[in-house]
Coordinates of C-alpha atoms and ligand atoms in Angstrom, one line a residue:
X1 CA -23.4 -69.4 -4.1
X2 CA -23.8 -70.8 -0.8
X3 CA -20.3 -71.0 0.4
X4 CA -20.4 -67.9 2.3
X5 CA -23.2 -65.9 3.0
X6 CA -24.5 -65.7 6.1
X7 CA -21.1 -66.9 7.7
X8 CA -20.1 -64.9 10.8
X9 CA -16.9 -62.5 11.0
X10 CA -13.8 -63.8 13.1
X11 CA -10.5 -62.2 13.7
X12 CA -9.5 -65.9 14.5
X13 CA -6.9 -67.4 11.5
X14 CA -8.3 -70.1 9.2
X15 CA -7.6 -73.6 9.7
X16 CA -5.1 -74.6 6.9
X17 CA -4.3 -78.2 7.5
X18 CA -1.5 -79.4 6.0
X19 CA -1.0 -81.6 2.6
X20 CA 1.0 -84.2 2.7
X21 CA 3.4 -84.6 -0.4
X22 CA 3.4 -87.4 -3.1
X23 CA 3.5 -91.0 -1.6
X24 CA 2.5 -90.0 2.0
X25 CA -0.1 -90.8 4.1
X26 CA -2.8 -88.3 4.7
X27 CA -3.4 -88.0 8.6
X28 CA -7.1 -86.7 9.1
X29 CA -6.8 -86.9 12.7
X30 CA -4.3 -84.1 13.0
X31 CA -5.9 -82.1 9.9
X32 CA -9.4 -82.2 12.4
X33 CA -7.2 -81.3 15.7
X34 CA -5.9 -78.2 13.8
X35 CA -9.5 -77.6 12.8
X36 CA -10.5 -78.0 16.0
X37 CA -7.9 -75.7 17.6
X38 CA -9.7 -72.7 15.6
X39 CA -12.8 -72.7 17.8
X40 CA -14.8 -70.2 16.1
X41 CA -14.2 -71.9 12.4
X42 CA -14.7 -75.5 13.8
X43 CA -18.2 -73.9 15.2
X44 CA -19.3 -71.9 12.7
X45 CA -18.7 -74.7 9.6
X46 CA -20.5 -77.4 12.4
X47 CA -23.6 -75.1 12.3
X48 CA -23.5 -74.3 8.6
X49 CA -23.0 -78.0 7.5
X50 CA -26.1 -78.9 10.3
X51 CA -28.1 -76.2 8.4
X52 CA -28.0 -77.6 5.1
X53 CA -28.9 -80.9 6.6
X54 CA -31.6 -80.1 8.1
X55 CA -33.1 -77.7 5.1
X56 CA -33.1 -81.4 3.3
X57 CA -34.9 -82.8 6.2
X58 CA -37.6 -80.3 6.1
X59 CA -37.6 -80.6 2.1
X60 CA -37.5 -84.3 2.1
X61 CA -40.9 -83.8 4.4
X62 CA -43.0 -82.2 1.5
X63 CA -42.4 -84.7 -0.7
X64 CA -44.8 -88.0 0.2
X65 CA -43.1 -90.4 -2.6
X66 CA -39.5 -89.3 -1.6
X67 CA -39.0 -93.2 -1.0
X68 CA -40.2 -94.2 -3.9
X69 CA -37.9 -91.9 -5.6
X70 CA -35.1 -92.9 -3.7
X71 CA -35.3 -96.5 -5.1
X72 CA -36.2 -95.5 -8.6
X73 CA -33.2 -93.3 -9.0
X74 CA -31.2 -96.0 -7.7
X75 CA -32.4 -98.6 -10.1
X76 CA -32.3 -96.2 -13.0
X77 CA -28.8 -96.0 -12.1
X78 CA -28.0 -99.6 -11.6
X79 CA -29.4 -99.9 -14.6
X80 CA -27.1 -97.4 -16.6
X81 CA -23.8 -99.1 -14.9
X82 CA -25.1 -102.6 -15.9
X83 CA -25.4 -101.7 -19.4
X84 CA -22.7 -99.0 -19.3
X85 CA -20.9 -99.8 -22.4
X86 CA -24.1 -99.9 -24.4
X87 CA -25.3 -96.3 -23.2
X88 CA -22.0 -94.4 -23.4
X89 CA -22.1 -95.7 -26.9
X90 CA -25.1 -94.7 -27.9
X91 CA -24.5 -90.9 -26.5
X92 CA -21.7 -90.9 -28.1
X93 CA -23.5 -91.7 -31.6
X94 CA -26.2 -89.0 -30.5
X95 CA -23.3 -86.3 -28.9
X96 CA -21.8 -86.7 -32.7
X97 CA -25.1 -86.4 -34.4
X98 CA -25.6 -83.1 -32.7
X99 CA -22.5 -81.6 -33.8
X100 CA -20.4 -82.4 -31.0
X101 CA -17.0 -83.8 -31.2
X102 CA -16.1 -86.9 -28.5
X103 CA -13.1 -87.6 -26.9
X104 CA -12.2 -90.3 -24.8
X105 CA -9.6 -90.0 -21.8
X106 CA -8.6 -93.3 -20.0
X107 CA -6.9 -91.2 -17.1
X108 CA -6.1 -88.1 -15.7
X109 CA -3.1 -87.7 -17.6
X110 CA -5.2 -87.9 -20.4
X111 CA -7.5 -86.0 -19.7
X112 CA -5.9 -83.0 -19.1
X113 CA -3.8 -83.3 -22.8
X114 CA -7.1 -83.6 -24.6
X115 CA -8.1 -80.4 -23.3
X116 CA -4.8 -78.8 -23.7
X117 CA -4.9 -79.7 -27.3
X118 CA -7.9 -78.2 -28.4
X119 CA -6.9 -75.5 -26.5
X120 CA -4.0 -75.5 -29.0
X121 CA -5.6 -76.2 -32.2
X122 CA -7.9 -73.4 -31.1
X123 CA -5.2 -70.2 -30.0
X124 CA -6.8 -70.3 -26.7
X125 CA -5.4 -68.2 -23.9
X126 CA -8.1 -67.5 -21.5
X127 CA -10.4 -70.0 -20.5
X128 CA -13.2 -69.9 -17.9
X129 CA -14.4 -72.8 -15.8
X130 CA -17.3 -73.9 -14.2
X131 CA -17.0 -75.7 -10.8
X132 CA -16.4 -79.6 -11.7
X133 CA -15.1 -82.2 -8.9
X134 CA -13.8 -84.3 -12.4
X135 CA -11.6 -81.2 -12.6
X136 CA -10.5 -81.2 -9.7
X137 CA -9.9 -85.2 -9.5
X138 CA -7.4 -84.6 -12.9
X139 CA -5.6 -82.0 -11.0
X140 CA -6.8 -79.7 -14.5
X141 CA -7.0 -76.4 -12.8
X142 CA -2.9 -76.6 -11.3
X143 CA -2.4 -78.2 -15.0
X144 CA -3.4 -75.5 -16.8
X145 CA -1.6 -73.3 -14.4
X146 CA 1.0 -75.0 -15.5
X147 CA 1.0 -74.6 -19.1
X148 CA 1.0 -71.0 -18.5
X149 CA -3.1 -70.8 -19.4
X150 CA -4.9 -68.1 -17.7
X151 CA -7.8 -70.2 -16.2
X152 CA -11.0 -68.5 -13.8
X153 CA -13.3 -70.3 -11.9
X154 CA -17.1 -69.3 -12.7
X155 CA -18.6 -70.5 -9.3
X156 CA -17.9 -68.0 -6.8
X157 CA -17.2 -70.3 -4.0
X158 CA -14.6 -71.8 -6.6
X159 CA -13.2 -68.6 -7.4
X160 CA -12.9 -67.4 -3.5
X161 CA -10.5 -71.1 -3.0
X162 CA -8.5 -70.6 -6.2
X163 CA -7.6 -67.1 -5.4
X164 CA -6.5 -68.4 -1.8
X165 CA -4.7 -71.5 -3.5
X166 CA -6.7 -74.1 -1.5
X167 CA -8.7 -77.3 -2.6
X168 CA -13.0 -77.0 -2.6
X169 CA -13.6 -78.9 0.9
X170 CA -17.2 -80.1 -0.1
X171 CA -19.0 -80.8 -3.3
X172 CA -21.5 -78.6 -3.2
X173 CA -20.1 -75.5 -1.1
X174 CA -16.4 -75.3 -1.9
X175 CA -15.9 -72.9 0.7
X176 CA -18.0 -73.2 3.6
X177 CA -14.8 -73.8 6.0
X178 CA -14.2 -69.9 5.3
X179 CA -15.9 -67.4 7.4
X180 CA -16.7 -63.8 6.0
X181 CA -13.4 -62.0 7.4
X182 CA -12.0 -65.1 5.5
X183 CA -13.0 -63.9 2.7
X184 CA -12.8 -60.5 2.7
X185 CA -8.7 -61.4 3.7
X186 CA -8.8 -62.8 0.2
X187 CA -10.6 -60.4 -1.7
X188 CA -8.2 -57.4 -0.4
X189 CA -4.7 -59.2 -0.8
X190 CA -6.1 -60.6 -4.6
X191 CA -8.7 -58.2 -5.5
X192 CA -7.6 -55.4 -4.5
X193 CA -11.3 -54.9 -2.3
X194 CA -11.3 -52.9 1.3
X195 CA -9.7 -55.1 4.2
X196 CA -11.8 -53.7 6.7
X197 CA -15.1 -54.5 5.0
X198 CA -16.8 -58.2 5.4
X199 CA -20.3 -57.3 4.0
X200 CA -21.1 -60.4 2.2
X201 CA -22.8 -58.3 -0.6
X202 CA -20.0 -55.9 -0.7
X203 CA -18.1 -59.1 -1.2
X204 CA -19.8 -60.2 -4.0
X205 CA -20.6 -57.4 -5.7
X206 CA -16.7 -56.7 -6.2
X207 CA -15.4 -59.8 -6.9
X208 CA -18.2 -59.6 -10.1
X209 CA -17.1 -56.5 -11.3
X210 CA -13.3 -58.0 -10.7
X211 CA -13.8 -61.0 -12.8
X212 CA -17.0 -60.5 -15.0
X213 CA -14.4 -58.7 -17.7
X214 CA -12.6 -61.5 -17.7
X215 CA -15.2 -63.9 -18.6
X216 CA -16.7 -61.8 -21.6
X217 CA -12.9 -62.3 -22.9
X218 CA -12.5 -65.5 -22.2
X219 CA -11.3 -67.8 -25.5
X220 CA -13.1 -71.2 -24.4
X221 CA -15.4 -72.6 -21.7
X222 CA -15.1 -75.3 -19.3
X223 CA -17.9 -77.3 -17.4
X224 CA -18.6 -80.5 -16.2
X225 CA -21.8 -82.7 -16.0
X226 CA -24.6 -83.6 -13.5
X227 CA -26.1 -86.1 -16.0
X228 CA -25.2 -87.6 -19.8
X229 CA -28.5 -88.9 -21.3
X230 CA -27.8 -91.5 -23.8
X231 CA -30.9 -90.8 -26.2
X232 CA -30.4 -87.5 -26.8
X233 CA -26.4 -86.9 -26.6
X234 CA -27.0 -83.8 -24.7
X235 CA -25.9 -82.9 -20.9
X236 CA -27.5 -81.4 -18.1
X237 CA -25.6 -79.1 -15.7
X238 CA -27.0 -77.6 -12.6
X239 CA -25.9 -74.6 -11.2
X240 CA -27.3 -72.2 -8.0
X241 CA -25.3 -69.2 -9.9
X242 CA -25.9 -69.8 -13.8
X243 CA -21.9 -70.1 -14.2
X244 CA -22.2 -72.7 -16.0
X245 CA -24.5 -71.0 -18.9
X246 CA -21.5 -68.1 -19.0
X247 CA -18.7 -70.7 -19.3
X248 CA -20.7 -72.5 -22.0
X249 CA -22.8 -69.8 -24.0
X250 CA -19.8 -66.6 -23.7
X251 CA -16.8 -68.0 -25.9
X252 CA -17.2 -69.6 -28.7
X253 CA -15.7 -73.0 -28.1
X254 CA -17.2 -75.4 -24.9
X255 CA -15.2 -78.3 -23.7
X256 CA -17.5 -80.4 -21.2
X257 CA -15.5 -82.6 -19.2
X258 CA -17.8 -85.8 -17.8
X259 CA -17.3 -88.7 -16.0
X260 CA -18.7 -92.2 -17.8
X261 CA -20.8 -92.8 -14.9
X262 CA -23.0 -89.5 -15.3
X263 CA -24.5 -91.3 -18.4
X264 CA -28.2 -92.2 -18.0
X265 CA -30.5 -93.3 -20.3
X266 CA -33.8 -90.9 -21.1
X267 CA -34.1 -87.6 -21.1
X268 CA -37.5 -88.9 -19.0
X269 CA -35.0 -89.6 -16.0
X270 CA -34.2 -86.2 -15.1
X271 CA -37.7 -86.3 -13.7
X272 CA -36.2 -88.0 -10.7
X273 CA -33.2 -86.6 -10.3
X274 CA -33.4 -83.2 -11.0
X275 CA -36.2 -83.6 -7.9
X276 CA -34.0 -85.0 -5.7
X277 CA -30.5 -83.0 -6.3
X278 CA -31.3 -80.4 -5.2
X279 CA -33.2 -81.5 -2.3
X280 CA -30.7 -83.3 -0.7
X281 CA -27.8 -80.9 -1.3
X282 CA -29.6 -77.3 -0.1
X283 CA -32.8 -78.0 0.5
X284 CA -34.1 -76.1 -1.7
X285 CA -36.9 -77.4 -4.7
X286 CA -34.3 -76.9 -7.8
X287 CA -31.4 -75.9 -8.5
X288 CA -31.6 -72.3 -9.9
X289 CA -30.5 -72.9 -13.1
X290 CA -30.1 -76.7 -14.3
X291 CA -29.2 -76.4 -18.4
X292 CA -29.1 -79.1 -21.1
X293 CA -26.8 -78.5 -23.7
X294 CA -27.5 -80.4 -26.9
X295 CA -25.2 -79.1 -29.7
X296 CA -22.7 -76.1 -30.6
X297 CA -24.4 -72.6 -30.4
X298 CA -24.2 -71.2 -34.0
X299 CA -20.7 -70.7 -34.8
X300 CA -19.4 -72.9 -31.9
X301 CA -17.3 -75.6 -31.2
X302 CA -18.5 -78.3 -28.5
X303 CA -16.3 -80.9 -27.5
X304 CA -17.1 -83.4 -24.7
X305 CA -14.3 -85.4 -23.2
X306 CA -15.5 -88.8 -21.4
X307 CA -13.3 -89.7 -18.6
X308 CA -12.8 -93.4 -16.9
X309 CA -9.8 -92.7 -15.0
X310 CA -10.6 -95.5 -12.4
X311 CA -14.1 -96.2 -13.1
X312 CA -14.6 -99.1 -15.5
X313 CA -12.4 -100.6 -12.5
X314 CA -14.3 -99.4 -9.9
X315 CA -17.0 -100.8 -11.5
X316 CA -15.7 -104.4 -11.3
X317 CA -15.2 -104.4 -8.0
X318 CA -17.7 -106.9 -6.4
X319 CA -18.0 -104.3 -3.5
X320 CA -17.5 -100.6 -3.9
X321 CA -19.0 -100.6 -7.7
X322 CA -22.2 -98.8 -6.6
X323 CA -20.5 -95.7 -5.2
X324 CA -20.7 -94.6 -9.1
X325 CA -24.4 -94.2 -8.6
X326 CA -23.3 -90.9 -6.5
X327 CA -24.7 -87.8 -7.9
X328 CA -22.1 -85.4 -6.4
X329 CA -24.9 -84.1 -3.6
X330 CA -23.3 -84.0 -1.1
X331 CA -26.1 -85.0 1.3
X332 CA -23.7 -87.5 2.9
X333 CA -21.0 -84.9 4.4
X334 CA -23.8 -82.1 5.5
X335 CA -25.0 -85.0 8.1
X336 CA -22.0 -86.7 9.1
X337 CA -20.7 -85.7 12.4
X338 CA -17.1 -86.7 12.0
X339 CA -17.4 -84.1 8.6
X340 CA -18.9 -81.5 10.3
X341 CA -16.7 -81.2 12.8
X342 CA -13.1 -81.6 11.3
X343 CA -13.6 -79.6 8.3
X344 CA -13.5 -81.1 4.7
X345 CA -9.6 -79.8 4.1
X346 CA -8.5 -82.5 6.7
X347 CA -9.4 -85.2 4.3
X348 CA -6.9 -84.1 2.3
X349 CA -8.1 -85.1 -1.0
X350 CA -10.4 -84.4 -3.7
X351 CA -13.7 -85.9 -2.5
X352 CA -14.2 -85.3 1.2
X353 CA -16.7 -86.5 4.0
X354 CA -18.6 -90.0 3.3
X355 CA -18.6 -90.2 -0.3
X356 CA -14.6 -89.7 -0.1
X357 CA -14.1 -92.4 2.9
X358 CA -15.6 -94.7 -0.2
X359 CA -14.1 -93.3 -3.3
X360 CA -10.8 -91.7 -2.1
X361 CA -9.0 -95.2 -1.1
X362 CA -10.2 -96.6 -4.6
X363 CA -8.1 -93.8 -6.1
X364 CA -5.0 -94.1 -3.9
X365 CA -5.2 -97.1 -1.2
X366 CA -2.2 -96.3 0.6
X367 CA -2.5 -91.8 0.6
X368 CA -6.3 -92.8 1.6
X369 CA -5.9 -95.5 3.9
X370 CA -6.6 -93.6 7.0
X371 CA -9.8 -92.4 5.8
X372 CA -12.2 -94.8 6.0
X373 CA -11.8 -94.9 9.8
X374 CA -12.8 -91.1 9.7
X375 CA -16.5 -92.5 10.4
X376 CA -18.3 -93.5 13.3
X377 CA -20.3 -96.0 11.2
X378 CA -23.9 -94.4 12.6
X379 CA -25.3 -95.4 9.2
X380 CA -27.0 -91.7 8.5
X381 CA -25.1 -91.3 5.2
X382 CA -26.6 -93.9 4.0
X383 CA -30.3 -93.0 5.5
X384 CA -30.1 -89.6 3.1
X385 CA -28.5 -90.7 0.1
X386 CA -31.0 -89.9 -2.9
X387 CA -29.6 -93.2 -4.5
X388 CA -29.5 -95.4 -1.6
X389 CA -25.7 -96.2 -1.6
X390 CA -24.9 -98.6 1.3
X391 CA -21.8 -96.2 1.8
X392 CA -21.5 -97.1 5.9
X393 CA -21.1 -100.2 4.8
X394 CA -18.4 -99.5 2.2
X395 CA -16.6 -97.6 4.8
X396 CA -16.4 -100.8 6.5
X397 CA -15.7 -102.8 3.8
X398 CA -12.8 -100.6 2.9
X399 CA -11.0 -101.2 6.4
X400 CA -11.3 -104.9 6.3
X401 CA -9.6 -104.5 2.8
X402 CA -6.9 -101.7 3.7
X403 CA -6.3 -104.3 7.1
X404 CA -5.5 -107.4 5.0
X405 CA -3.8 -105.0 2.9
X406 CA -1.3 -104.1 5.6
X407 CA -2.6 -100.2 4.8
X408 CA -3.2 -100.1 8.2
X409 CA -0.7 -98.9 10.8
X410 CA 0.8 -102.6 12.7
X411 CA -0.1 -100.9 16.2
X412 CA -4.1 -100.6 15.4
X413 CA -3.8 -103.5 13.6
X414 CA -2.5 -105.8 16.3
X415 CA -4.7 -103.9 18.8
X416 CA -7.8 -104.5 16.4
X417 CA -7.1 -108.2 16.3
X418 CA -6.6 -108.3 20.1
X419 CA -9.9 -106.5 20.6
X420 CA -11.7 -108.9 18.1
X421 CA -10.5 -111.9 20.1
X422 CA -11.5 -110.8 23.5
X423 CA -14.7 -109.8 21.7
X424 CA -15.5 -113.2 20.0
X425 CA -15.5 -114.6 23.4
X426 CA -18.0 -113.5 26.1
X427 CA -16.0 -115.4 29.0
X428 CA -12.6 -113.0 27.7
X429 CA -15.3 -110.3 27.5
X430 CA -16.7 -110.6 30.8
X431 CA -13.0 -110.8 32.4
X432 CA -11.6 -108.3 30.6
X433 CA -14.6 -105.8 31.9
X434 CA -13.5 -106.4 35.7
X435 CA -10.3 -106.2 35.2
X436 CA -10.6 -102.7 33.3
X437 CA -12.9 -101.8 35.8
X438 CA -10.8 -102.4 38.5
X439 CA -7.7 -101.1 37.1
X440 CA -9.4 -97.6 36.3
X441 CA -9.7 -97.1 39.9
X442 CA -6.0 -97.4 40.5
X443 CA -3.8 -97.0 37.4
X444 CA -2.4 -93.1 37.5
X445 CA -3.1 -90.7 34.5
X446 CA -0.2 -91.0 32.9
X447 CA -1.0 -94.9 32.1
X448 CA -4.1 -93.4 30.4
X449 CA -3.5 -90.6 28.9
X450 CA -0.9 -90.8 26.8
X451 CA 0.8 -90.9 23.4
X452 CA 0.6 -94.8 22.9
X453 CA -3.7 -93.6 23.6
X454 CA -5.1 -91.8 20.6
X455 CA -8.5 -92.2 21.9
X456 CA -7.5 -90.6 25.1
X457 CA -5.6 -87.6 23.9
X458 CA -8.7 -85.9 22.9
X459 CA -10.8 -87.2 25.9
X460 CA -11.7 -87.6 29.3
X461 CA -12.9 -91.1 30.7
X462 CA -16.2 -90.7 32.6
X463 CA -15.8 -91.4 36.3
X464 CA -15.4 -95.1 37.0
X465 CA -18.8 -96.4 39.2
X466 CA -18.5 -97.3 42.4
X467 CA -21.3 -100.1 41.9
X468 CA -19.1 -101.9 39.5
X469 CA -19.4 -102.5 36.2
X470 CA -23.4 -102.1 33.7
X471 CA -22.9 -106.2 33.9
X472 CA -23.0 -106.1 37.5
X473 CA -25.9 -103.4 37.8
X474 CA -27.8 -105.5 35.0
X475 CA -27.7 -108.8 37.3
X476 CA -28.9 -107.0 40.6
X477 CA -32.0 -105.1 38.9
X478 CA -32.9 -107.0 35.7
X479 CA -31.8 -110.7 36.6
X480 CA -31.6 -113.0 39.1
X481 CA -28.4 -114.1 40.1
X482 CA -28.8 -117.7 39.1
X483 CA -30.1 -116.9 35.7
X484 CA -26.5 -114.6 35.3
X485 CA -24.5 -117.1 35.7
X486 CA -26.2 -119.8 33.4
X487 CA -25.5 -117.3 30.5
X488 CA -21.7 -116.9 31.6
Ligands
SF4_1 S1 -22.8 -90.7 -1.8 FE1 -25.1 -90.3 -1.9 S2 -25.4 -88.7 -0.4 FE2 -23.2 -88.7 -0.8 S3 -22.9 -87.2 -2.4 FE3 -23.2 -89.2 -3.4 S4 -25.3 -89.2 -3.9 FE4 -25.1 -87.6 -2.4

């Protein structure tokens, strides 16, 4: 678990940004202002996030062919997309061979009944679940609440956000937004632990000996799937906490939920990216435990269900198809600054930070559409992804597409196109400059900083310079005046 240990204590409240409802728009902007507002959270989830980023750095470093296995996973995976059809068949002909029964789910919806039938079929009452974001995409977990299961998260940063009731806010570290007292608040109002105690190991050690009866009950097993490999029909599944090897080896019956686009072709290819997973999630050489199932444990039941919900179109799509190469490492969020500073719950959705600016919108166009301009476009999410996913460029696909869409509100969208014509035209550039310039000096604050200004509500100008505008220095100590005025 990496979600909370070594977070500081704070008396300061957690962030809770709100949700919006069914058909609404989710607004990021105020989710990371409330974020924001709790200092000490805001802070502490910067640093933590930072952390993990630069533990990649430094593992990247000991690794001299990291490059080369940067491209090779990426082809290996372009590969498996471009001949999707062909490899999901064949692991399903090996999955079957093994002894495992495969289900298909087009959607969500779909998903979730699948499960709930074998559940059924099966008198199951209890189930326990390792962490999945496919899960948590199908809305299972709040399903199976629903249908009056008893369900328990495996991973214990899982388990700390589903006894507060709140979404993971990163793929890796569900709940790094939390500080200790956070979670100690949790424990003692669900667990029953002391309220004055935040020791992270007192922490742990009682929500074990809270839930590890529950999972030597449990009727069935839930986990997802870091990869599918087509020769063999088995799955791999990394953990940092061997969950996963509880939820699939303690009941009798395992149900693995799994994306199509986890499916790769030889068992040979885990060389690459079990070396790189890892890496550029945590840092760290390997996951702790990373498992391949292959087959029902004597006197079991495996059932694997493989879920498109989205992705055969996705994959379609001229543009955003090679954000199903992702392999869930979340590499992306740990350096983005816009992530690590508003707090993965603002996004409001499933998958958060860069990955989610390019797969959220594909999901939901008009929920998402504010998202993609959650990015300042530096590029670095791209520079550390393991599979070389042009996602800055996605992001800014995605707001040309959401513009022409009329996604985007009319008042950036008229601004934009105003801003784009002054901009297409260095004479309209150039005037526009000294007029701004000039007008700063005069206009009062209130023609600044105000509601109309989103960019100003959460900043101050600089000063305006008295020497006039970086044109103006630039001709005076770089150019000679003549030469200036040749290129206006
Ligand atoms: S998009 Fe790339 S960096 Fe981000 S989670 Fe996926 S694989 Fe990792």
């Amino acid at each position: 678990m990496a979600s909370d240990n070594g977070a500081n204590a704070t008396s300061e409240a957690q962030p809770r940004p709100a949700k919006p409802g069914a058909g609404k728009r989710v607004d990021h902007a105020a989710g990371a202002r409330q974020f924001l507002a709790a200092t000490e959270h805001a802070e502490s989830h910067d640093e933590r996030v930072w952390a993990m980023r630069q533990r990649r750095d430094a593992a990247v470093e000991t690794i001299p062919e990291w490059e080369e296995l940067r491209d090779l996973a990426s082809q290996i995976k372009t590969h498996a997309l471009t001949h999707l059809d062909e490899y999901l068949e064949q692991f399903e002909a090996n999955a079957k061979a093994n002894g495992i029964h495969v289900h298909w789910a087009a959607d969500a919806a779909d998903h979730n009944r699948i499960v709930h039938e074998i559940f059924q079929e099966n008198g199951v009452q209890r189930v326990i679940k390792s962490k999945s974001m496919l899960m948590e995409e199908c809305g299972f977990r709040q399903y199976m609440d629903a249908a009056g299961f008893d369900m328990i998260e495996t991973d214990l940063g899982e388990r700390i956000q589903q006894l507060d009731d709140e979404d993971p806010s990163h793929v890796v570290v569900p709940a790094v937004h939390k500080m200790r007292s956070d979670v100690s608040q949790v424990f003692s109002k669900t667990l029953d632990s002391d309220p004055g105690n935040d020791d992270a190991h007192y922490l742990t050690e009682h929500q074990r000996q809270a839930t590890r009866p529950l999972i030597l009950d449990a009727d069935a097993g839930m986990t997802g799937a870091n990869f599918a490999i087509a020769e063999t029909g088995g799955f791999v599944v990394c953990t940092n906490e061997g969950n996963a090897d509880l939820s699939a080896n303690v009941p009798n019956l395992h149900v693995a939920s799994i994306g199509i686009e986890k499916v790769v072709p030889r068992v040979e290819d885990m060389g690459v990216f079990i070396r790189m997973l890892s890496r550029s999630a945590l840092g760290s050489p390997i996951t702790q435990y990373t498992s391949h199932f292959r087959g029902p444990k004597p006197g079991g039941e495996t059932h694997i269900v493989l879920v498109d919900n989205g992705r055969s179109e996705r994959l379609g799509s001229e543009k955003f198809w090679s954000a199903l190469k992702c392999i869930r490492c979340g590499a992306c969020m740990n350096t983005c600054p816009v992530f690590r500073r508003s707090g993965g719950l603002s996004y409001g959705a499933t998958y958060t930070g860069p990955l989610g600016l390019i797969l959220d919108p594909s999901i939901d166009a008009r929920r998402y559409s504010n998202l993609p301009f959650a990015s300042t476009l530096n590029g670095s999410c791209t520079n550390v992804c393991p599979v070389k996913i042009n996602i800055h460029e996605q992001i800014f696909e995605w707001r040309k597409v959401l513009a022409e869409d009329k996604q985007v509100p009319w008042t950036k969208r008229s601004s934009l196109a105003a801003a784009g014509r002054v901009l297409a035209s260095p004479k309209s550039y150039r005037a526009a400059l000294k007029t701004a310039h000039s007008a700063l000096h005069y206009l009062p604050d209130w023609a600044i900083y105000n509601r109309l200004n989103a960019w100003g509500q959460v900043r101050d100008l600089p000063d305006v310079p008295a020497e006039g505008t970086f044109h103006d220095w630039y001709r005076k100590h770089r150019l000679n005046t003549a030469e200036a005025g040749d290129n206006e």
